[in-house]
mmCIF file of C-alpha atoms in Angstrom:
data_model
loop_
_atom_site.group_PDB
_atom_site.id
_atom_site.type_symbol
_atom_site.label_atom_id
_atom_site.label_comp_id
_atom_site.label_asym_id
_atom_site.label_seq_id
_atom_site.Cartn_x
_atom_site.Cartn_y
_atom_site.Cartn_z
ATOM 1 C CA UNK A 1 111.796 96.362 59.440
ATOM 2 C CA UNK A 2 112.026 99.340 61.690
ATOM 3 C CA UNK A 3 110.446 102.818 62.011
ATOM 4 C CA UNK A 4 111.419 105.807 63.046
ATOM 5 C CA UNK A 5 109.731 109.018 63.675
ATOM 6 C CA UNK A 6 111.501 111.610 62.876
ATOM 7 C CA UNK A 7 108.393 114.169 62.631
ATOM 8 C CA UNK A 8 105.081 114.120 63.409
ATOM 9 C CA UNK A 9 103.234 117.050 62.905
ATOM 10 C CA UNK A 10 101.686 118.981 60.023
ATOM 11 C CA UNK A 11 103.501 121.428 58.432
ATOM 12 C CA UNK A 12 104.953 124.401 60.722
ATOM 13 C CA UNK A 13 104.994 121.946 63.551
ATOM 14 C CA UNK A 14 103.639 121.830 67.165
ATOM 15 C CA UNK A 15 103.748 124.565 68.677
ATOM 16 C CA UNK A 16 103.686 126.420 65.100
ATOM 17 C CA UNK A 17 106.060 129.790 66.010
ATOM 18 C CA UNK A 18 103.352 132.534 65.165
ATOM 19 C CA UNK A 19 100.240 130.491 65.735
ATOM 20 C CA UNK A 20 98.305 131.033 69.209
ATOM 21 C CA UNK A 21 95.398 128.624 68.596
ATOM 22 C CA UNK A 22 94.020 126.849 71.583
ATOM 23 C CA UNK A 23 96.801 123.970 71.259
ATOM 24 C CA UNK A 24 99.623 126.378 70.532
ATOM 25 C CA UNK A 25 98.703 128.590 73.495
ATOM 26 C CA UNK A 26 98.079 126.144 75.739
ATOM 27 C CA UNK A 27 101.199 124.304 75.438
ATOM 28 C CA UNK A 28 103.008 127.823 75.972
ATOM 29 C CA UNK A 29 101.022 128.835 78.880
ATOM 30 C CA UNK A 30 101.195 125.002 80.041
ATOM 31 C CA UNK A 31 97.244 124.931 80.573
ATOM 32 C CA UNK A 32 97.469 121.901 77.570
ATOM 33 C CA UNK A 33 99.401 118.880 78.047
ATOM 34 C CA UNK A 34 100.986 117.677 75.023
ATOM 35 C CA UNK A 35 104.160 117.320 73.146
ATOM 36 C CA UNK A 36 105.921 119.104 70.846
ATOM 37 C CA UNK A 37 106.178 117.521 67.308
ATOM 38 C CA UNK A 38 108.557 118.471 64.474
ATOM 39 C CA UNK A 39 107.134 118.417 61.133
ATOM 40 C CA UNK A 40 106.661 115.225 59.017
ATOM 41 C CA UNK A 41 109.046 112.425 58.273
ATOM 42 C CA UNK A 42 109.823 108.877 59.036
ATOM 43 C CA UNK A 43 113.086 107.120 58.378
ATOM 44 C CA UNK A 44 113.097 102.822 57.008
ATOM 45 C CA UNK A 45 115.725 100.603 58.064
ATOM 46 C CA UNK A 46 115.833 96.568 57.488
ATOM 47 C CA UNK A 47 119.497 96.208 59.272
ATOM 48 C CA UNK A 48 119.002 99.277 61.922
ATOM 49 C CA UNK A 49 122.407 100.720 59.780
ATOM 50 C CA UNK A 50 121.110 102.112 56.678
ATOM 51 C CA UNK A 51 118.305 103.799 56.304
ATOM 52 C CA UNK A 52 115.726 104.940 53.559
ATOM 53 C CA UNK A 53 114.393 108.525 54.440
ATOM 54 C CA UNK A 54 111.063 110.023 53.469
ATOM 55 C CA UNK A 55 110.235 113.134 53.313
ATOM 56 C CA UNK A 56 112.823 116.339 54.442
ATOM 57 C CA UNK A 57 111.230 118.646 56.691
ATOM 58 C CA UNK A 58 112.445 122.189 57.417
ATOM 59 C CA UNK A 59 113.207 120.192 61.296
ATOM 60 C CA UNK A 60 116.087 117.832 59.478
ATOM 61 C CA UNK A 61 119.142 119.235 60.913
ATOM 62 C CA UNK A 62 117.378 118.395 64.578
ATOM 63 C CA UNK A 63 115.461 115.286 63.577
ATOM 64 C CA UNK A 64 118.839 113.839 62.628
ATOM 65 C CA UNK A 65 120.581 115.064 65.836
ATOM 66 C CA UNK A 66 117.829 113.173 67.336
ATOM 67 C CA UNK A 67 118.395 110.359 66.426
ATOM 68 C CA UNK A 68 122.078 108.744 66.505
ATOM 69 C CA UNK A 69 121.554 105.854 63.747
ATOM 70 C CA UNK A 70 121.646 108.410 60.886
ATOM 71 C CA UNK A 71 125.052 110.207 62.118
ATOM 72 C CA UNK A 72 127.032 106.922 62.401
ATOM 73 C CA UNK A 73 130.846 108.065 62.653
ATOM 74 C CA UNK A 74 132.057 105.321 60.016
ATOM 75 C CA UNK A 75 134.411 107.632 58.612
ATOM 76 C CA UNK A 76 135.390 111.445 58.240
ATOM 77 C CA UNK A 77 131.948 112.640 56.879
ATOM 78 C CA UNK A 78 129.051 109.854 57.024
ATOM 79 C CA UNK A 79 124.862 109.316 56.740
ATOM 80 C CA UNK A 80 122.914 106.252 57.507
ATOM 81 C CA UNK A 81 120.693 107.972 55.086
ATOM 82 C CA UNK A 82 121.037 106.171 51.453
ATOM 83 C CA UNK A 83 118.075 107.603 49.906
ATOM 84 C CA UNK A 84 115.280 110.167 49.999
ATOM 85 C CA UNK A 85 111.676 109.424 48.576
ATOM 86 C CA UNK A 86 109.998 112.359 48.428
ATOM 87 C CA UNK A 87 105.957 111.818 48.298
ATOM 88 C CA UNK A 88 104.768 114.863 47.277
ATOM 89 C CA UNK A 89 106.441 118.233 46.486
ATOM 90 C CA UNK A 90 104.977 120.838 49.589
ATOM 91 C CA UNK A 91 107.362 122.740 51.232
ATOM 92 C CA UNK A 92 107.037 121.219 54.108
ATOM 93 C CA UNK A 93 108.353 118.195 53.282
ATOM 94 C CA UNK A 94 111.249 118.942 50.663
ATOM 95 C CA UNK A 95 112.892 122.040 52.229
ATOM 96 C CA UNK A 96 115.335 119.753 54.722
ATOM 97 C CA UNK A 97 116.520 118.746 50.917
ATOM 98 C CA UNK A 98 118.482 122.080 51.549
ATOM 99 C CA UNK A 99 119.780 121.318 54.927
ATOM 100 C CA UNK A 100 121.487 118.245 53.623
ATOM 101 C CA UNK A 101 123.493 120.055 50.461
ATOM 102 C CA UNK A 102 126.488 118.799 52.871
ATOM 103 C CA UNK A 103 126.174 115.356 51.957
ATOM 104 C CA UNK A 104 125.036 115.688 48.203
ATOM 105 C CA UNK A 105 125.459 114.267 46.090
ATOM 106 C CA UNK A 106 122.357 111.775 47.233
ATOM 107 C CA UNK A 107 119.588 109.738 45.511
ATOM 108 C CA UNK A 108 115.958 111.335 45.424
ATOM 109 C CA UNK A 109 112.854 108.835 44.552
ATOM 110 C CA UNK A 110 110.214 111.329 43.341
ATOM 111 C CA UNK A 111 107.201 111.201 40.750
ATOM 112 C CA UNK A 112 107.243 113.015 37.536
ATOM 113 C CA UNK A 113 105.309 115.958 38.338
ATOM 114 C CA UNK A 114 107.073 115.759 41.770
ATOM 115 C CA UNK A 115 110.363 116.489 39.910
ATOM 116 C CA UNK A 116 108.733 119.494 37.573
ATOM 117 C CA UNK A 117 108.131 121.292 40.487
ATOM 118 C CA UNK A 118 111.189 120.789 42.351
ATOM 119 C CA UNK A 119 113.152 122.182 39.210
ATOM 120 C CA UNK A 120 110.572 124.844 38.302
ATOM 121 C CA UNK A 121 107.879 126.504 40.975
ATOM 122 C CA UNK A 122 110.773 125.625 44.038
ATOM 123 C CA UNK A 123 113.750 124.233 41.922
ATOM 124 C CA UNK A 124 115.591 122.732 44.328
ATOM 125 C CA UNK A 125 116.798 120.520 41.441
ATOM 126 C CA UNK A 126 118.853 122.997 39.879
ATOM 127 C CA UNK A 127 119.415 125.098 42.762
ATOM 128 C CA UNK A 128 121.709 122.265 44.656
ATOM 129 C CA UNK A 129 123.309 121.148 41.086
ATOM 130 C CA UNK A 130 126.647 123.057 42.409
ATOM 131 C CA UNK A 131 127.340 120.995 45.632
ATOM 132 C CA UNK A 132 128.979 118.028 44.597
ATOM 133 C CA UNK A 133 126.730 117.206 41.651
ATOM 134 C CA UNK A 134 123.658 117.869 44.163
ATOM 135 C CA UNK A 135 120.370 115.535 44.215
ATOM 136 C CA UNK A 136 120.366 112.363 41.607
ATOM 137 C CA UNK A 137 116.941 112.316 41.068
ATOM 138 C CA UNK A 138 115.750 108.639 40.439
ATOM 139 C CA UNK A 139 112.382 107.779 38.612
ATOM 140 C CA UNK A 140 109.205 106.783 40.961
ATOM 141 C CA UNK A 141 107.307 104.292 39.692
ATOM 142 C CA UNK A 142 103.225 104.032 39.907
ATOM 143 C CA UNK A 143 103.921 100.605 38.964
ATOM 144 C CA UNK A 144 102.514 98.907 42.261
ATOM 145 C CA UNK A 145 102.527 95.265 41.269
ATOM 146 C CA UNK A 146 106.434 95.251 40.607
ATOM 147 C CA UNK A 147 107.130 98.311 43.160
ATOM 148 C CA UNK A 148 111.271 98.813 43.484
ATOM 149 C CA UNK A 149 114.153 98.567 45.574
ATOM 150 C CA UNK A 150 116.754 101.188 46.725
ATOM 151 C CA UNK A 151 120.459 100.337 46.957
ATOM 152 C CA UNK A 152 121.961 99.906 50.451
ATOM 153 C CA UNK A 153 118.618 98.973 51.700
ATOM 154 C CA UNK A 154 118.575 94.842 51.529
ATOM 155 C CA UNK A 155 115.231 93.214 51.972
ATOM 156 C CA UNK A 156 112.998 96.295 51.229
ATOM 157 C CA UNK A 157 110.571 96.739 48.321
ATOM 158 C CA UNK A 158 108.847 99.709 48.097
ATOM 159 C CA UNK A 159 105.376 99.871 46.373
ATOM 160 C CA UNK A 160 104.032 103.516 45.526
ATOM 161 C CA UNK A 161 100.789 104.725 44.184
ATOM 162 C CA UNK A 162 99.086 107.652 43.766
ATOM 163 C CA UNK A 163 96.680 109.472 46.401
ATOM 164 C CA UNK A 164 93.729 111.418 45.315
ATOM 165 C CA UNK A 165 95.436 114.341 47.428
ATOM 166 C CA UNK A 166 96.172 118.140 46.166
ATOM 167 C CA UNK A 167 99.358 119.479 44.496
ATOM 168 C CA UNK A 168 101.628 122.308 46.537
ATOM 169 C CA UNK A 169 99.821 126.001 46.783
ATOM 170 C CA UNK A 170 102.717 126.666 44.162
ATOM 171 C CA UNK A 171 102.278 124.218 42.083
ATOM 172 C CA UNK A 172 100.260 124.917 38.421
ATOM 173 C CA UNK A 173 98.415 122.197 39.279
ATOM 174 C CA UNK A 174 96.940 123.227 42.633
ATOM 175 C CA UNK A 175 93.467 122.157 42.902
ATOM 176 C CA UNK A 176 93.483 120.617 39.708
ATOM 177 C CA UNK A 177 96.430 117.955 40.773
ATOM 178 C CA UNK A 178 97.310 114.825 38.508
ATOM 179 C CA UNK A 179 98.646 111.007 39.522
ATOM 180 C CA UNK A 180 101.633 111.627 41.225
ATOM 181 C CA UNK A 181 101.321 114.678 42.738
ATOM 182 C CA UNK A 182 101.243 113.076 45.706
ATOM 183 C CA UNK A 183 101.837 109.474 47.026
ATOM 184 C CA UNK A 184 101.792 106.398 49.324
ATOM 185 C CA UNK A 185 103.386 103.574 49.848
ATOM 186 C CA UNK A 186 103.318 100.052 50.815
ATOM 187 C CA UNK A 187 106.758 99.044 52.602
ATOM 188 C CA UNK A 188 107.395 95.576 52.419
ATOM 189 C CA UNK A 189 110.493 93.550 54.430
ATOM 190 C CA UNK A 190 111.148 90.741 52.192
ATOM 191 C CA UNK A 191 112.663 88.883 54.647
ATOM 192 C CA UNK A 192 110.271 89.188 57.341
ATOM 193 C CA UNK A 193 107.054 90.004 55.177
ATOM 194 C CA UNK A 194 105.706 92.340 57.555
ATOM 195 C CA UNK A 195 104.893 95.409 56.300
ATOM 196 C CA UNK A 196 103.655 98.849 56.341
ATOM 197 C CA UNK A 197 101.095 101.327 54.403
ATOM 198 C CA UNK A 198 102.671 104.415 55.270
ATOM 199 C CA UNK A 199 100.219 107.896 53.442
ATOM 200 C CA UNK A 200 101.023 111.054 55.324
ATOM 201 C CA UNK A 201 98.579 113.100 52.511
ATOM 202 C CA UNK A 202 95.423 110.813 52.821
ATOM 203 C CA UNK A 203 92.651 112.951 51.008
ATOM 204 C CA UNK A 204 90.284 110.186 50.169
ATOM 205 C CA UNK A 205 90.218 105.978 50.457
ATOM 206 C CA UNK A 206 90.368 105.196 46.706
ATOM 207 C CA UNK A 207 89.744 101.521 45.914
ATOM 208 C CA UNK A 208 93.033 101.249 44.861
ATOM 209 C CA UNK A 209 94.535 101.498 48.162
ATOM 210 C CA UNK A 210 92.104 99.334 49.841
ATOM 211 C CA UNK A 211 94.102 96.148 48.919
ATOM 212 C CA UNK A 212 96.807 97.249 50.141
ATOM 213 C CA UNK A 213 95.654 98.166 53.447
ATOM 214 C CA UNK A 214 94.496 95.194 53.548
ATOM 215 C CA UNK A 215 97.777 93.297 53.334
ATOM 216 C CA UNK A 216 99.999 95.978 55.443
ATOM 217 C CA UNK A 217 100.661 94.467 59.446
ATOM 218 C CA UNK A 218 100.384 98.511 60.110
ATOM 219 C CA UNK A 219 98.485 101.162 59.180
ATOM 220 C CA UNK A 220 100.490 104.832 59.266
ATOM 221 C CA UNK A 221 97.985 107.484 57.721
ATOM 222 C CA UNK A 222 96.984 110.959 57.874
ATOM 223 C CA UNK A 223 95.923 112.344 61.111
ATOM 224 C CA UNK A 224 96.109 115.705 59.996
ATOM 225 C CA UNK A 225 92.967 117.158 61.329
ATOM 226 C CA UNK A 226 89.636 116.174 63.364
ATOM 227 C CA UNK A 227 87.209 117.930 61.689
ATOM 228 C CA UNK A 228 86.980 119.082 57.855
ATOM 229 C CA UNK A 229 86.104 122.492 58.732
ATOM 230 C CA UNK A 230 89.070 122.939 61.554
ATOM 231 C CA UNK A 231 90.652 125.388 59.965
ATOM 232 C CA UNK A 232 87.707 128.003 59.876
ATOM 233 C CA UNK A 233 86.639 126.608 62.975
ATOM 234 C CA UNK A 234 89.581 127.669 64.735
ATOM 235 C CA UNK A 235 89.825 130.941 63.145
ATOM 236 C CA UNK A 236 93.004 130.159 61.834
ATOM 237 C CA UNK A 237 92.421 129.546 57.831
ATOM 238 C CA UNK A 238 89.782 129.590 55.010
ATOM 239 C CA UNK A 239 90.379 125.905 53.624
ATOM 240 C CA UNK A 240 88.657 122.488 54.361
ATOM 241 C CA UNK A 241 90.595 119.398 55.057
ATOM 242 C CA UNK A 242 89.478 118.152 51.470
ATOM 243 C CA UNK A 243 90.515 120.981 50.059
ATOM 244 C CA UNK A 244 93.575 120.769 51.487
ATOM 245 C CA UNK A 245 93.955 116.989 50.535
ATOM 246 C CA UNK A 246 93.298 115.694 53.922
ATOM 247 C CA UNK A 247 90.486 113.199 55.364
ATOM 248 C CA UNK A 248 89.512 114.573 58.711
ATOM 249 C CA UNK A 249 89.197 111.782 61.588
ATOM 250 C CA UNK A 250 85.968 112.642 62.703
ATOM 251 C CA UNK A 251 82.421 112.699 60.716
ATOM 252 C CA UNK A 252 80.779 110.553 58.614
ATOM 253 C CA UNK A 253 83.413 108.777 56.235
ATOM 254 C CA UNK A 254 86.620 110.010 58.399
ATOM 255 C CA UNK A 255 89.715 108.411 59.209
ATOM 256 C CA UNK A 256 88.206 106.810 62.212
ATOM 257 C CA UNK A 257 85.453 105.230 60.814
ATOM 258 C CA UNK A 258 87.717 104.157 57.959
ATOM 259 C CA UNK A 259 90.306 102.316 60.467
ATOM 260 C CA UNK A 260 87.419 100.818 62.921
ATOM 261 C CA UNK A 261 87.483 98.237 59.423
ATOM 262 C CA UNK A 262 90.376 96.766 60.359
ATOM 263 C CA UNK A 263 90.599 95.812 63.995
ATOM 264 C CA UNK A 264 93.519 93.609 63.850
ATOM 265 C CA UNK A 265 96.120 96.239 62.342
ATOM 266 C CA UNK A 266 98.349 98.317 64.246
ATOM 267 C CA UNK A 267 96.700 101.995 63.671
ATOM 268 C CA UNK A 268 98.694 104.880 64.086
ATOM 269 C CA UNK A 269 98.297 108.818 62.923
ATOM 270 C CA UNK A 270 100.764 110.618 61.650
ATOM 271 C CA UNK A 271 101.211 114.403 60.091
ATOM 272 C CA UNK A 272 98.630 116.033 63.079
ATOM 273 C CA UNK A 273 97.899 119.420 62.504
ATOM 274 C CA UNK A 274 98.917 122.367 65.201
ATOM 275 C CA UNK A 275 94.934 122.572 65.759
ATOM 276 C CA UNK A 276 94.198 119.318 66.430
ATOM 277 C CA UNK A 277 92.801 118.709 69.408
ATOM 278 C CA UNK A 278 93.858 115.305 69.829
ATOM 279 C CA UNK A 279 97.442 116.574 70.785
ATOM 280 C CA UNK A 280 95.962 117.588 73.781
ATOM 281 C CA UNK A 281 96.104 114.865 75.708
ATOM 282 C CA UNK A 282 93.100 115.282 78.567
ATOM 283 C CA UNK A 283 90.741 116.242 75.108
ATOM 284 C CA UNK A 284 87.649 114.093 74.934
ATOM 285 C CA UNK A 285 88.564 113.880 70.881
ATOM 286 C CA UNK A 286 92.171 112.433 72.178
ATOM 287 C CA UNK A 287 90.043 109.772 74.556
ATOM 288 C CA UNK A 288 88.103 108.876 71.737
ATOM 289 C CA UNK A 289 90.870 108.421 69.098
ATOM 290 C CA UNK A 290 92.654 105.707 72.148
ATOM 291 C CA UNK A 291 88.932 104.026 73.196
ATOM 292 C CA UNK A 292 89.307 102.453 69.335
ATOM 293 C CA UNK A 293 92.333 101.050 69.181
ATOM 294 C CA UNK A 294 94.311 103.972 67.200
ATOM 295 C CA UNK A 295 97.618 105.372 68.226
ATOM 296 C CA UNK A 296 98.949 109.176 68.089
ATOM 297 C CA UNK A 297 102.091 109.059 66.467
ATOM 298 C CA UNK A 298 105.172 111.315 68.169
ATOM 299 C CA UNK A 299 108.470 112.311 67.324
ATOM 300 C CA UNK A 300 110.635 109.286 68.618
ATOM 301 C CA UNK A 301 108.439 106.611 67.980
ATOM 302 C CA UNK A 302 109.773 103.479 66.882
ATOM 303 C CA UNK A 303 107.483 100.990 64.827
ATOM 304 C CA UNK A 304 109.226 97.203 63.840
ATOM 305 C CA UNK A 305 107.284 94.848 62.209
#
């Protein structure tokens, strides 16, 4: 099974176009040394030809130009994109949905209140129904014993289940979000058997998920931000990590002390937020983050297991 990157940042990206934080400004100035990410989304492939996308950032249109597997030239008009699961319904990771009307129609894996408000609050649903018959939504299921399989993609099972995460700032259910909402999953290559937990919008380690993460070969979770508070720290926000649906790496609890349980795993973070200071790459928090064992995801970066 292979991995690709597409995105790696939080939403708005690295630099984020308005935002002047120490990260942002640095990189400008070129007093930080880092790399620029696009925003979130990794692409699945068991044959390196067709490929299960998840998540559609606003960055699509460049993340695809990026990376010449998904633009194959079989024909006139062509994808190595089969499918789209879509793990949650933010902005952030459904707008690309847009950028590919060109190639509707094409199959969407979402959750049930995933597909309410992608055909009410942002109804991008209804609003693509015009090109070509638009997105063919296909039922997620929670069911994580049986998980499913998408068509085109041989030798994958996909096994989702529900994060303890927050709905979309549009969404009726913000701060009051149900199962669904938002998701994980365990990729399996049935072939192979090695796998991945892959949970972008990590808010809390349920005991749910703990068997799983067990059994995955690699670890892909939420790096979205260091400390809870980072946000009002950097003068840039009002909300917590938690409120946001995000386990910070640092502090009692965090991501780090979370991962330092399984040492044998491949750990990698994924989703990092414009503030973070682990993008900077001569940060102590960066140094810390490598000195156990866990990798900073970037956009490029190719994972096979």
């Amino acid at each position: 099974m292979k991995i690709h990157v597409l995105g790696s940042a939080a939403g708005g990206g690295f630099p984020q176009w308005n935002c002047n934080c120490n990260n942002c400004k640095g990189f400008r100035d070129g007093t930080v040394k880092a790399q620029a990410r696009t925003q979130s989304s990794i692409c699945v492939s068991t044959d390196g030809e067709h490929w299960l996308l998840f998540n559609a950032s606003p960055d699509i249109r460049n993340q695809l130009a990026s990376f010449e597997p998904l633009q194959p030239a079989r024909k006139l008009r062509d994808t190595g994109i089969e499918a789209v699961v879509v793990m949650d319904a933010q902005i952030d990771h459904t707008t690309g949905l847009l950028m590919l009307r060109e190639g509707l129609p094409l199959d969407v894996y979402c959750t049930d209140p995933v597909f309410e408000d992608l055909s009410t609050g942002y109804p991008l649903f209804t609003m693509l129904k015009k090109w070509n018959g638009g997105l063919q939504r296909k039922a997620l299921s929670l069911d994580t014993e049986t998980g499913f399989t998408v068509p085109g993609i041989e030798n994958l099972r996909v096994h989702a289940m529900p994060l303890d995460s927050n709905a979309p700032p549009y969404s009726p259910r913000r701060d009051n979000p149900v199962p669904g909402d938002n998701i994980g999953v365990f990729l399996q290559d049935t072939k192979t058997g090695g796998s991945v937990f892959y949970a972008p919008g990590l808010g809390k380690i349920e005991p749910h998920l703990i068997p799983w993460m067990e059994k995955a070969d690699v670890l892909l979770v939420d790096g979205t931000l260091w400390r809870d508070d980072e946000m009002i720290f950097q003068g840039v926000g009002t909300s917590t990590g938690q409120k946001m649906g995000h386990l910070a790496q640092s502090g009692e609890g965090g991501m780090l002390e979370v991962l330092a349980q399984y040492p044998d795993k491949r750990k990698v973070l994924i989703h990092i937020n414009n503030t973070n200071p682990i993008l900077n790459e001569e940060s102590e928090e960066r140094s810390i983050v490598e000195s156990q064992g866990v990798e900073i995801s970037f956009d490029g970066m190719e994972i096979e297991v």
